[in-house]
Amino acid sequence: MINNDIIVQLLAQLNVEYQKTKSERKEIAHSYLGTEEKFSFLEELELVTVSIRGYASQIEAGAGVENREEAIANLHQLRVFDRSAIAEFYAETRSGYLQMRAYIRMLDYLRLLILEYLQME
């Protein structure tokens, strides 16, 4: 059974891991640009990150998540590896950007934990 302590711990760890990606993010910003029609990898990652962290922060605050059913539906749609810019980056960087790749996996794991937590309530 997943309790909110696990989510809170993973959120804290995710925040630390995000800071560790700073130098990689600078390099990625120059290499993986978006187009007018398509978000860049970092823009797409930021959108997903804000949503997932937002749900985790609500759980951390102890208030629960507003509109639980809507949150569950949204978390199903937020599959990190279904986002084309993120999936392409991940596939193209098999041997590099190890911290960023670890951050992406951790972010999706947090999404899954929150989803399971909300579905158990």
Short mmCIF file of C-alpha atoms in Angstrom, two decimals:
data_model
loop_
_atom_site.label_atom_id
_atom_site.label_comp_id
_atom_site.label_asym_id
_atom_site.label_seq_id
_atom_site.Cartn_x
_atom_site.Cartn_y
_atom_site.Cartn_z
CA MET A 1 0.00 0.00 0.00
CA ILE A 2 1.33 3.40 -0.93
CA ASN A 3 1.20 6.09 1.70
CA ASN A 4 1.88 9.77 1.28
CA ASP A 5 5.31 9.49 2.99
CA ILE A 6 6.70 7.64 -0.02
CA ILE A 7 5.41 10.32 -2.38
CA VAL A 8 6.80 13.11 -0.18
CA GLN A 9 10.23 11.42 -0.02
CA LEU A 10 10.32 10.88 -3.76
CA LEU A 11 9.26 14.49 -4.39
CA ALA A 12 12.17 15.70 -2.22
CA GLN A 13 14.57 13.38 -4.04
CA LEU A 14 13.21 14.52 -7.42
CA ASN A 15 13.88 18.15 -6.47
CA VAL A 16 17.48 17.27 -5.60
CA GLU A 17 17.91 15.34 -8.84
CA TYR A 18 16.52 18.29 -10.82
CA GLN A 19 19.24 20.54 -9.38
CA LYS A 20 21.86 17.99 -10.42
CA THR A 21 20.72 18.28 -14.05
CA LYS A 22 21.54 21.99 -14.26
CA SER A 23 24.65 21.68 -16.41
CA GLU A 24 23.02 19.07 -18.63
CA ARG A 25 19.94 21.30 -19.05
CA LYS A 26 22.14 24.15 -20.28
CA GLU A 27 23.74 21.88 -22.87
CA ILE A 28 20.39 20.36 -23.87
CA ALA A 29 18.85 23.82 -24.33
CA HIS A 30 21.27 24.45 -27.18
CA SER A 31 21.02 21.00 -28.75
CA TYR A 32 17.33 20.11 -28.56
CA LEU A 33 15.38 23.09 -29.80
CA GLY A 34 11.68 23.06 -30.50
CA THR A 35 9.86 24.57 -33.45
CA GLU A 36 6.95 26.97 -33.60
CA GLU A 37 4.59 23.99 -33.88
CA LYS A 38 6.30 21.73 -31.36
CA PHE A 39 7.63 22.25 -27.83
CA SER A 40 11.31 21.67 -27.22
CA PHE A 41 12.34 18.76 -25.03
CA LEU A 42 12.93 21.02 -22.02
CA GLU A 43 9.61 22.85 -22.50
CA GLU A 44 7.74 19.57 -22.71
CA LEU A 45 9.57 18.20 -19.68
CA GLU A 46 8.81 21.37 -17.70
CA LEU A 47 5.07 21.11 -18.47
CA VAL A 48 4.95 17.52 -17.27
CA THR A 49 7.13 18.25 -14.25
CA VAL A 50 4.96 21.13 -13.05
CA SER A 51 1.82 19.01 -13.21
CA ILE A 52 3.29 15.97 -11.47
CA ARG A 53 5.06 18.03 -8.80
CA GLY A 54 1.83 19.96 -8.25
CA TYR A 55 -0.10 16.80 -7.40
CA ALA A 56 2.74 15.57 -5.17
CA SER A 57 2.85 18.94 -3.39
CA GLN A 58 -0.89 18.77 -2.68
CA ILE A 59 -0.40 15.33 -1.16
CA GLU A 60 2.60 16.61 0.83
CA ALA A 61 0.50 19.47 2.22
CA GLY A 62 -1.91 16.88 3.56
CA ALA A 63 -4.91 18.47 1.89
CA GLY A 64 -5.35 15.67 -0.62
CA VAL A 65 -5.73 16.32 -4.32
CA GLU A 66 -8.58 18.48 -5.54
CA ASN A 67 -10.87 16.85 -8.10
CA ARG A 68 -9.44 13.37 -7.56
CA GLU A 69 -11.16 11.80 -10.60
CA GLU A 70 -9.93 14.61 -12.85
CA ALA A 71 -6.43 14.24 -11.41
CA ILE A 72 -6.46 10.49 -12.10
CA ALA A 73 -7.52 11.09 -15.70
CA ASN A 74 -4.86 13.78 -16.10
CA LEU A 75 -2.12 11.55 -14.65
CA HIS A 76 -3.05 8.83 -17.14
CA GLN A 77 -2.56 11.37 -19.95
CA LEU A 78 0.72 12.67 -18.51
CA ARG A 79 2.69 9.56 -19.45
CA VAL A 80 6.17 11.00 -19.63
CA PHE A 81 7.41 8.65 -22.35
CA ASP A 82 4.32 9.28 -24.53
CA ARG A 83 5.45 12.89 -25.07
CA SER A 84 7.21 12.91 -28.44
CA ALA A 85 9.94 15.40 -27.52
CA ILE A 86 10.78 13.46 -24.34
CA ALA A 87 10.63 10.06 -26.03
CA GLU A 88 12.86 11.25 -28.88
CA PHE A 89 15.39 12.76 -26.49
CA TYR A 90 15.44 9.60 -24.37
CA ALA A 91 15.90 7.36 -27.41
CA GLU A 92 18.65 9.54 -28.91
CA THR A 93 20.72 9.85 -25.73
CA ARG A 94 21.27 6.26 -24.68
CA SER A 95 24.84 6.84 -23.58
CA GLY A 96 24.72 10.48 -22.51
CA TYR A 97 22.87 12.85 -20.23
CA LEU A 98 22.69 10.19 -17.53
CA GLN A 99 21.42 12.55 -14.84
CA MET A 100 18.64 13.85 -17.07
CA ARG A 101 17.66 10.33 -18.08
CA ALA A 102 17.53 9.31 -14.39
CA TYR A 103 15.40 12.39 -13.62
CA ILE A 104 12.92 11.48 -16.38
CA ARG A 105 12.55 7.93 -15.06
CA MET A 106 12.09 9.20 -11.51
CA LEU A 107 9.48 11.73 -12.65
CA ASP A 108 7.45 9.02 -14.38
CA TYR A 109 7.78 6.77 -11.32
CA LEU A 110 6.43 9.59 -9.14
CA ARG A 111 3.51 9.97 -11.57
CA LEU A 112 2.72 6.27 -11.23
CA LEU A 113 2.94 6.37 -7.42
CA ILE A 114 0.58 9.35 -7.24
CA LEU A 115 -1.81 7.63 -9.63
CA GLU A 116 -1.84 4.48 -7.53
CA TYR A 117 -2.23 6.52 -4.33
CA LEU A 118 -5.22 8.40 -5.72
CA GLN A 119 -6.86 5.26 -7.04
CA MET A 120 -6.61 3.63 -3.59
CA GLU A 121 -8.31 6.50 -1.74
#
